[in-house]
PDB file of C-alpha atoms and ligand atoms in Angstrom:
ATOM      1  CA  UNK A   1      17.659 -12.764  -7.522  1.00  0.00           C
ATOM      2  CA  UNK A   2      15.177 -10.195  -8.372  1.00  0.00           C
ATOM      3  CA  UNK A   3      13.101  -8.249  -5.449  1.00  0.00           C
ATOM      4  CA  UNK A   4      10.092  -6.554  -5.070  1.00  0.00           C
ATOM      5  CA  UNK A   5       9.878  -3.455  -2.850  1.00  0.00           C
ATOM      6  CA  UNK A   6       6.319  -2.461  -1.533  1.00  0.00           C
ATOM      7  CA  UNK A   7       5.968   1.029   0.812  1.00  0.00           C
ATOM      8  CA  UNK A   8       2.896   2.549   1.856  1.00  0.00           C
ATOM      9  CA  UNK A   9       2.719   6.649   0.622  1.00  0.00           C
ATOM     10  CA  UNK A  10       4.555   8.731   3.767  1.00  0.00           C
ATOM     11  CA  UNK A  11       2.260   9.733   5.832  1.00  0.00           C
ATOM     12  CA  UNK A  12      -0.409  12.448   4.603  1.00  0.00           C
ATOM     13  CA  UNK A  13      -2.546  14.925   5.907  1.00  0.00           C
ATOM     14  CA  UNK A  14      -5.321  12.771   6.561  1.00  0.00           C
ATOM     15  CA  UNK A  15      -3.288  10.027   8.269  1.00  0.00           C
ATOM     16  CA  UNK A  16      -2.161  12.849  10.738  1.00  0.00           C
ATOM     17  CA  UNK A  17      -5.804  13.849  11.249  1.00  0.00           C
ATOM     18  CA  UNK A  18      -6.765   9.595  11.451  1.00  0.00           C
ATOM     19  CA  UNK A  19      -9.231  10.374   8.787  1.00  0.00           C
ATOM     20  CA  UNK A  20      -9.463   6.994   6.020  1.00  0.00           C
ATOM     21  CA  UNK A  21      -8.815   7.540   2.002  1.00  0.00           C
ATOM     22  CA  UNK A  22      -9.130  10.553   0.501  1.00  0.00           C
ATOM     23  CA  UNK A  23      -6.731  12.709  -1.558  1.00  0.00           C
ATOM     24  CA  UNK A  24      -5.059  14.980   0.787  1.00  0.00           C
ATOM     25  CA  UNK A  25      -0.773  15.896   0.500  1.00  0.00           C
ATOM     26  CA  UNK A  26       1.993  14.579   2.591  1.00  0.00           C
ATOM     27  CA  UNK A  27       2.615  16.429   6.021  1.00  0.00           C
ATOM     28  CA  UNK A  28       6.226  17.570   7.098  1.00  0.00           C
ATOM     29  CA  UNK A  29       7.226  13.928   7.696  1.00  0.00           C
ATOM     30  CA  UNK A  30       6.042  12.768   4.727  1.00  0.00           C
ATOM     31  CA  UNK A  31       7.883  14.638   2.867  1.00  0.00           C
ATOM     32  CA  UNK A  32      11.049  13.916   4.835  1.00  0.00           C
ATOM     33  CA  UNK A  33       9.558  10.212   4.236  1.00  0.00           C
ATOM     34  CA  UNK A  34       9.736  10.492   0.459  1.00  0.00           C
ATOM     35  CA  UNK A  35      13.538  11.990   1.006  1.00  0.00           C
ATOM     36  CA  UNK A  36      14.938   9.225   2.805  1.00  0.00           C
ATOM     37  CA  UNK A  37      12.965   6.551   0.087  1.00  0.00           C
ATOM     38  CA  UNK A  38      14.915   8.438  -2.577  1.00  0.00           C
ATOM     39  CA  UNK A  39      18.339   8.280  -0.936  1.00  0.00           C
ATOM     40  CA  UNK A  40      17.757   4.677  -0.393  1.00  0.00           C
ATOM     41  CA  UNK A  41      17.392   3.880  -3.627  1.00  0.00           C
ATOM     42  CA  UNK A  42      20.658   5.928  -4.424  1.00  0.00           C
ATOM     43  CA  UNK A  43      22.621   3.608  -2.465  1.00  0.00           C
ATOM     44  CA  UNK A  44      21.403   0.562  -2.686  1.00  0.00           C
ATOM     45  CA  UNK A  45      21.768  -0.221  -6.550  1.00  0.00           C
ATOM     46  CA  UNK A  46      19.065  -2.162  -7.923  1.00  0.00           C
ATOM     47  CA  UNK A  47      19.321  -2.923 -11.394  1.00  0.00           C
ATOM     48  CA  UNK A  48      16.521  -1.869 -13.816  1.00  0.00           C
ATOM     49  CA  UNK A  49      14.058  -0.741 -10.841  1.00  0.00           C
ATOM     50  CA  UNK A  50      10.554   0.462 -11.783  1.00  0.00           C
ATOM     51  CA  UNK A  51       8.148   2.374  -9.916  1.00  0.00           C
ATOM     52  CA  UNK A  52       4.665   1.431  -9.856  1.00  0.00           C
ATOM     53  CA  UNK A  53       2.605   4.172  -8.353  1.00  0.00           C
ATOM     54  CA  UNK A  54      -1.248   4.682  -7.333  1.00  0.00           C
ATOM     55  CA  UNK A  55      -3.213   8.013  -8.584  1.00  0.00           C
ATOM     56  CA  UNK A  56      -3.634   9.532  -5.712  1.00  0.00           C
ATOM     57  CA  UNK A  57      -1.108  12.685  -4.495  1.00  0.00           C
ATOM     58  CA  UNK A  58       0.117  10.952  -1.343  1.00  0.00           C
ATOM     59  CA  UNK A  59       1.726   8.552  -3.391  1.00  0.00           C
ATOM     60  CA  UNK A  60       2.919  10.426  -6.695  1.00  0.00           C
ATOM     61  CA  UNK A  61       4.433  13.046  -3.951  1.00  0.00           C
ATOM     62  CA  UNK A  62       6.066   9.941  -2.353  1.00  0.00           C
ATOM     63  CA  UNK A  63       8.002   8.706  -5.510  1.00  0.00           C
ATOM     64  CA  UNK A  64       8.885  12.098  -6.540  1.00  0.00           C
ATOM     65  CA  UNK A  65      12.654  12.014  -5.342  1.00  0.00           C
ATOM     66  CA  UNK A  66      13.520   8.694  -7.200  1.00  0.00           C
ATOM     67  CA  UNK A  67      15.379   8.812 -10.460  1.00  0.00           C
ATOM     68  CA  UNK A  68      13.478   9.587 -13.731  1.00  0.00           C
ATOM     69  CA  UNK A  69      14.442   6.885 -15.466  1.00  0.00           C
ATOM     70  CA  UNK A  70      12.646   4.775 -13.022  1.00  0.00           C
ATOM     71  CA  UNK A  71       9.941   5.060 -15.188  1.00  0.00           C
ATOM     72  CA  UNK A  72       7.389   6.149 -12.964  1.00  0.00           C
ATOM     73  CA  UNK A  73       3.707   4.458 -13.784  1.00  0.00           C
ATOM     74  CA  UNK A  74       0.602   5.029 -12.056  1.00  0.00           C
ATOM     75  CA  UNK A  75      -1.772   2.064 -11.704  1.00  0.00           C
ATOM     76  CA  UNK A  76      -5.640   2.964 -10.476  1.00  0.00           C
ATOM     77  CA  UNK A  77      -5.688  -0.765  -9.002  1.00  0.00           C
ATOM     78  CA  UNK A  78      -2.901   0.276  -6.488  1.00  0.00           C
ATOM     79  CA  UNK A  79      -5.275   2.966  -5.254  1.00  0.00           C
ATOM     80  CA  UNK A  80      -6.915   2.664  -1.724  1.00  0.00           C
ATOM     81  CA  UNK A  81      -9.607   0.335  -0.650  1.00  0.00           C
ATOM     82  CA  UNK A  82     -12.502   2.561  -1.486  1.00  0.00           C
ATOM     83  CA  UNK A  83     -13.963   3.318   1.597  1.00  0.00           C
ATOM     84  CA  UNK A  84     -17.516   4.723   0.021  1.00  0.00           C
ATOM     85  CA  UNK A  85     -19.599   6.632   2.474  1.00  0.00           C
ATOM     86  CA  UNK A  86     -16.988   6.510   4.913  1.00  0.00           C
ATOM     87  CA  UNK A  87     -14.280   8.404   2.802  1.00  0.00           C
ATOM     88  CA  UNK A  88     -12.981  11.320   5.157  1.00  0.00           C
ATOM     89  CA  UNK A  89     -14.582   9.986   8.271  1.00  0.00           C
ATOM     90  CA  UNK A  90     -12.613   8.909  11.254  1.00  0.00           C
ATOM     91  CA  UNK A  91     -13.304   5.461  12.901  1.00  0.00           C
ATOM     92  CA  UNK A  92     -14.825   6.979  16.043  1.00  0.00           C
ATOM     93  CA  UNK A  93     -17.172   9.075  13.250  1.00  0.00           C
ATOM     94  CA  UNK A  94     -18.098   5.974  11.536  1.00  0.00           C
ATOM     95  CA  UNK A  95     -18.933   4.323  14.979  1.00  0.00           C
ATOM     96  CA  UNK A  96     -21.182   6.968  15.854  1.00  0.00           C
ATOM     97  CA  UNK A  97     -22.837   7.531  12.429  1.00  0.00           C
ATOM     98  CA  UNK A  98     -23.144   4.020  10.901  1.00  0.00           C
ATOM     99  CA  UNK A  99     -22.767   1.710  14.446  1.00  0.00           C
ATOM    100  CA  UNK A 100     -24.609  -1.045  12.224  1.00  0.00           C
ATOM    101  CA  UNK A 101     -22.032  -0.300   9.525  1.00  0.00           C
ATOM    102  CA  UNK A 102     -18.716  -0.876  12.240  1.00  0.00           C
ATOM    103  CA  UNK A 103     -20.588  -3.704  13.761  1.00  0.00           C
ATOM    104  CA  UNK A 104     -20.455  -5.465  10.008  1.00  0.00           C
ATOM    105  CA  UNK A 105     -17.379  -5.174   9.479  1.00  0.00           C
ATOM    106  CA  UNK A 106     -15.908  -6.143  12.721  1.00  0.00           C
ATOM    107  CA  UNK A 107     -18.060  -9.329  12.047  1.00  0.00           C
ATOM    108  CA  UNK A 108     -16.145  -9.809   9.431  1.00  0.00           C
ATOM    109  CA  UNK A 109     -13.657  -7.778   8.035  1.00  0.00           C
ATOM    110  CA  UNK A 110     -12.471  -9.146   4.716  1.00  0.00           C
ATOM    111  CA  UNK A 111     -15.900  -9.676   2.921  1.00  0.00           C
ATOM    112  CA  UNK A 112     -17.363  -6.595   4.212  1.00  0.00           C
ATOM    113  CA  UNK A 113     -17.915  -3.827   1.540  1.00  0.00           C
ATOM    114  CA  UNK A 114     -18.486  -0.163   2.377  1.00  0.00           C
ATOM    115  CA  UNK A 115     -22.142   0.631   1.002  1.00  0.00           C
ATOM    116  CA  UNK A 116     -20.462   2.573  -2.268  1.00  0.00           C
ATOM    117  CA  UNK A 117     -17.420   1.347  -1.664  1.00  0.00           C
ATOM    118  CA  UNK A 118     -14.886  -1.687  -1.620  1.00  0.00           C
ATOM    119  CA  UNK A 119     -14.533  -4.809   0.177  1.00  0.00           C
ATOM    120  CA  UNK A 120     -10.897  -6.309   1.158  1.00  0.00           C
ATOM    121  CA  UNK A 121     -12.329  -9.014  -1.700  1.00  0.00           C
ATOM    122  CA  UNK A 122     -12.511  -6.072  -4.123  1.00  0.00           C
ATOM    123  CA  UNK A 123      -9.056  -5.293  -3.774  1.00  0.00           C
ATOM    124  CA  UNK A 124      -7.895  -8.801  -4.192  1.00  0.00           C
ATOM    125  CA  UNK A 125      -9.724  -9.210  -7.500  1.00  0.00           C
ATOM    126  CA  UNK A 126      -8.437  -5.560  -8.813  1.00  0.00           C
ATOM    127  CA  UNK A 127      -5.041  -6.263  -8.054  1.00  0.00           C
ATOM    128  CA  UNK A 128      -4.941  -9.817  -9.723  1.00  0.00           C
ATOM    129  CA  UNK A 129      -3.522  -7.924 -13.298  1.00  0.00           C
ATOM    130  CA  UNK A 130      -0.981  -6.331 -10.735  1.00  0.00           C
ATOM    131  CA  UNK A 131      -0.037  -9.567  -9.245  1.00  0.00           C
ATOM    132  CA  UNK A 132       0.339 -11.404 -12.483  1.00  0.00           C
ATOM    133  CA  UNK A 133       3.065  -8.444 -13.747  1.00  0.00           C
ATOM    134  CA  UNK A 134       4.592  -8.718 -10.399  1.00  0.00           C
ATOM    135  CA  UNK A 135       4.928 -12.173 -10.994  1.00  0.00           C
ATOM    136  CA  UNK A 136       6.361 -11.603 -14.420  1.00  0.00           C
ATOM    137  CA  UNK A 137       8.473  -8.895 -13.480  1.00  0.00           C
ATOM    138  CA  UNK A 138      12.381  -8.361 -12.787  1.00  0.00           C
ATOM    139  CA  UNK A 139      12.967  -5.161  -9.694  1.00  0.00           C
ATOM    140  CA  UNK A 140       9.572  -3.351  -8.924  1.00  0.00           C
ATOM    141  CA  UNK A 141       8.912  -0.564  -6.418  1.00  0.00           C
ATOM    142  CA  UNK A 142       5.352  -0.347  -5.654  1.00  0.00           C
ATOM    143  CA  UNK A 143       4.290   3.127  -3.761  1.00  0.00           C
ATOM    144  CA  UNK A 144       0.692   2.200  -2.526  1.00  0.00           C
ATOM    145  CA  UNK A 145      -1.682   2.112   0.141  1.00  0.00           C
ATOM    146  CA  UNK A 146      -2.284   0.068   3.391  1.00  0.00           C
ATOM    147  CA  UNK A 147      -5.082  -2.273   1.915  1.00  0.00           C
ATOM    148  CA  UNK A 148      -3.808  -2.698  -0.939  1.00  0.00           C
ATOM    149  CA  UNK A 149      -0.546  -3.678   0.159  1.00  0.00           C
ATOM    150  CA  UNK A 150      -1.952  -6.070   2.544  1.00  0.00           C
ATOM    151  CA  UNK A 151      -3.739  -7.504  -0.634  1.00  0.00           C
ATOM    152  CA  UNK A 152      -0.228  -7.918  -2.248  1.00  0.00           C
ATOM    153  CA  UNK A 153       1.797  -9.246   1.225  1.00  0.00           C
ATOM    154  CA  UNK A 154      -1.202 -11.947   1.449  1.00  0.00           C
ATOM    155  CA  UNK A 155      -0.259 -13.325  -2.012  1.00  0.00           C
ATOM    156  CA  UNK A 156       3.591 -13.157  -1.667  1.00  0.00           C
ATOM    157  CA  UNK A 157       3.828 -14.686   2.153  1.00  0.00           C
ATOM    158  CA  UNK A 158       0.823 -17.430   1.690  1.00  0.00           C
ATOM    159  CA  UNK A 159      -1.104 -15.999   4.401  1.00  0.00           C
ATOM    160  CA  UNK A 160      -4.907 -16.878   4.760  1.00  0.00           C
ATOM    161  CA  UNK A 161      -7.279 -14.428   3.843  1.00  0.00           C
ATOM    162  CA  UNK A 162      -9.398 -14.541   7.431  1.00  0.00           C
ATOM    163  CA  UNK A 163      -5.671 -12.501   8.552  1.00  0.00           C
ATOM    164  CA  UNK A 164      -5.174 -10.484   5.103  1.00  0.00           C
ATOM    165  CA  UNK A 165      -6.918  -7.677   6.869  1.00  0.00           C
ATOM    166  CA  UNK A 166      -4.840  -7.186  10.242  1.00  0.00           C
ATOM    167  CA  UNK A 167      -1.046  -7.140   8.825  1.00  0.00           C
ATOM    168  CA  UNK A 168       0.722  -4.670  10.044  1.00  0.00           C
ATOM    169  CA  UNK A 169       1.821  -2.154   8.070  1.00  0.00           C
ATOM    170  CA  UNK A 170       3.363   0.869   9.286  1.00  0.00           C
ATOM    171  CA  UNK A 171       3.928   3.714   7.444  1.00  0.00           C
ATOM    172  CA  UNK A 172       7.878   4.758   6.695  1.00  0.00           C
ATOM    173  CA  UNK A 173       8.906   1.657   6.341  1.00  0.00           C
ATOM    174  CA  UNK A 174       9.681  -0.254   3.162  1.00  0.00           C
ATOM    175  CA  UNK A 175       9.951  -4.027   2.714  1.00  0.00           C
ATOM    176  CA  UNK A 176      11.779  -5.657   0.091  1.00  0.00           C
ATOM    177  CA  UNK A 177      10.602  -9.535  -1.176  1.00  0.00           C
ATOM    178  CA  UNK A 178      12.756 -11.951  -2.595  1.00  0.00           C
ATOM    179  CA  UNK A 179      10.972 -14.353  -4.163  1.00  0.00           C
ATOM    180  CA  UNK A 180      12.687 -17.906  -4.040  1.00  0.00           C
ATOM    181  CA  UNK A 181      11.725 -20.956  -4.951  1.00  0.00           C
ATOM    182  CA  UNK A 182       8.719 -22.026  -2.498  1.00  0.00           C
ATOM    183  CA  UNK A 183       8.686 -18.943  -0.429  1.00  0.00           C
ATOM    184  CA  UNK A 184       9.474 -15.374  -0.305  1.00  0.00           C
ATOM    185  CA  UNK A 185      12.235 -13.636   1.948  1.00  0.00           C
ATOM    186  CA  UNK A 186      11.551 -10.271   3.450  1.00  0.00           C
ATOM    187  CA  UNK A 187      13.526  -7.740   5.130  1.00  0.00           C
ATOM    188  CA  UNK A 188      11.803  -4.228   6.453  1.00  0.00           C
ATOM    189  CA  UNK A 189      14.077  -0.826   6.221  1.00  0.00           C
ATOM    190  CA  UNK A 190      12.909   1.720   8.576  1.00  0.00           C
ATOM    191  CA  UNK A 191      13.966   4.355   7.363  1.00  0.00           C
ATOM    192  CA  UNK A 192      15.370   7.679   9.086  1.00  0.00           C
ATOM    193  CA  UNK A 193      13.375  10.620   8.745  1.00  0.00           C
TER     194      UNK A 193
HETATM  195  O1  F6P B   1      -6.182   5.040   7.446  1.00  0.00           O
HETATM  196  C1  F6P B   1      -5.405   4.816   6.309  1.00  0.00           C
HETATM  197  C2  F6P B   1      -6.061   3.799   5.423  1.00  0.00           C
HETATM  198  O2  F6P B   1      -5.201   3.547   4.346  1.00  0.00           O
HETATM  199  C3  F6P B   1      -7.455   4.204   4.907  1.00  0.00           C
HETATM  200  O3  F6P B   1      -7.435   5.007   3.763  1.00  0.00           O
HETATM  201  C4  F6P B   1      -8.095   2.861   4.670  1.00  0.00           C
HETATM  202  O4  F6P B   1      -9.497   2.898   4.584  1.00  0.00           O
HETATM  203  C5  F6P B   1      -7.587   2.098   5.862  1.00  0.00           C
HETATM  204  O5  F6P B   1      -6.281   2.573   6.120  1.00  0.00           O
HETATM  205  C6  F6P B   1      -7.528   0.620   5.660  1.00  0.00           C
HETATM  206  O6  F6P B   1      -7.265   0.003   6.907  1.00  0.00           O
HETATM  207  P1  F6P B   1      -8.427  -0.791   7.662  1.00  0.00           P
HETATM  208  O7  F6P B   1      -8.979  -1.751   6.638  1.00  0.00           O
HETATM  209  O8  F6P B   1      -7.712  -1.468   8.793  1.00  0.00           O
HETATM  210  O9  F6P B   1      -9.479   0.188   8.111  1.00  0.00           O
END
């Protein structure tokens, strides 16, 4: 059976500082992060795997120790939610600058669109070309983002869209789906830094 692996970029500069989106580099552990995803894939042999990569840096930086003939390809629909005016804030800046703004979307979380920016909604209808190759697809890596790969877990584990927003994802850990005939299985590495 085929699988699909989906990790979140190890963990970045902005994640350290608990600011959202952005473009910032991989800290320390990141990079030790990106070490351990590479050895993984040196022992566990998986036949044919490709690498499906965002744009931003956190993420190229996080696929950079798997094998070249991965064939590496970066997708701007795996890119972050868009978080609009509230790129580079924090949540406890966002609360005090926009309170109407955090208010919204704790009302409702999956509709709600940063003015300038993305909703959850967004995501789901950018990543539908994504979805469809996934579908299509034999061994796939995808190095993304938390929204995004909420988005994708949603559609693989039949979840409803009210909870698309709140599944946990942590960073360093990788999950691989095996799709089977009604379901999916899933197993989560967490990997060693
Ligand atoms: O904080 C990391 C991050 O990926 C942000 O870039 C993004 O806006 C956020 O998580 C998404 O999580 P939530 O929708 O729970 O705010």
């Amino acid at each position: 059976p085929r699988s699909i692996f989906l990790t979140r970029h190890g963990e970045s500069e902005y994640n350290a500082m608990g600011r959202l989106g952005g473009d910032s580099p991989l800290t320390e552990d990141g990079r030790k992060y990106a070490v351990a995803l590479g050895e993984f894939f040196e022992e566990e042999s998986v036949q044919n795997l490709r690498v499906w990569c965002s744009q931003k840096v956190r993420a190229a930086q996080t696929a950079q120790y798997l094998r070249p003939e991965m064939h590496a390809e970066y997708w701007k629909a795996l890119d972050e939610l868009d978080a609009g005016i509230c790129e580079g804030l924090t949540y406890e800046d966002i609360q005090q600058r926009y309170p109407k703004q955090a208010d919204d979307r704790a009302a409702d979380k999956y509709h709600y669109r940063y003015p300038s920016g993305e909703s959850y909604e967004d995501v789901v209808s950018r990543l539908e070309p994504v979805i469809m190759e996934l579908e299509r697809q034999a061994n796939v890596l995808v190095v993304s983002h938390q929204a995004v790969l909420r988005c994708i877990l949603a559609y693989f584990y039949d979840r409803p869209l009210s909870e698309l927003p709140f599944i946990d994802i942590p960073l360093h850990s990788l999950v691989k789906l095996t799709p089977r005939a009604y379901h999916c299985d899933s197993t989560i590495y967490k990997l060693d830094l």
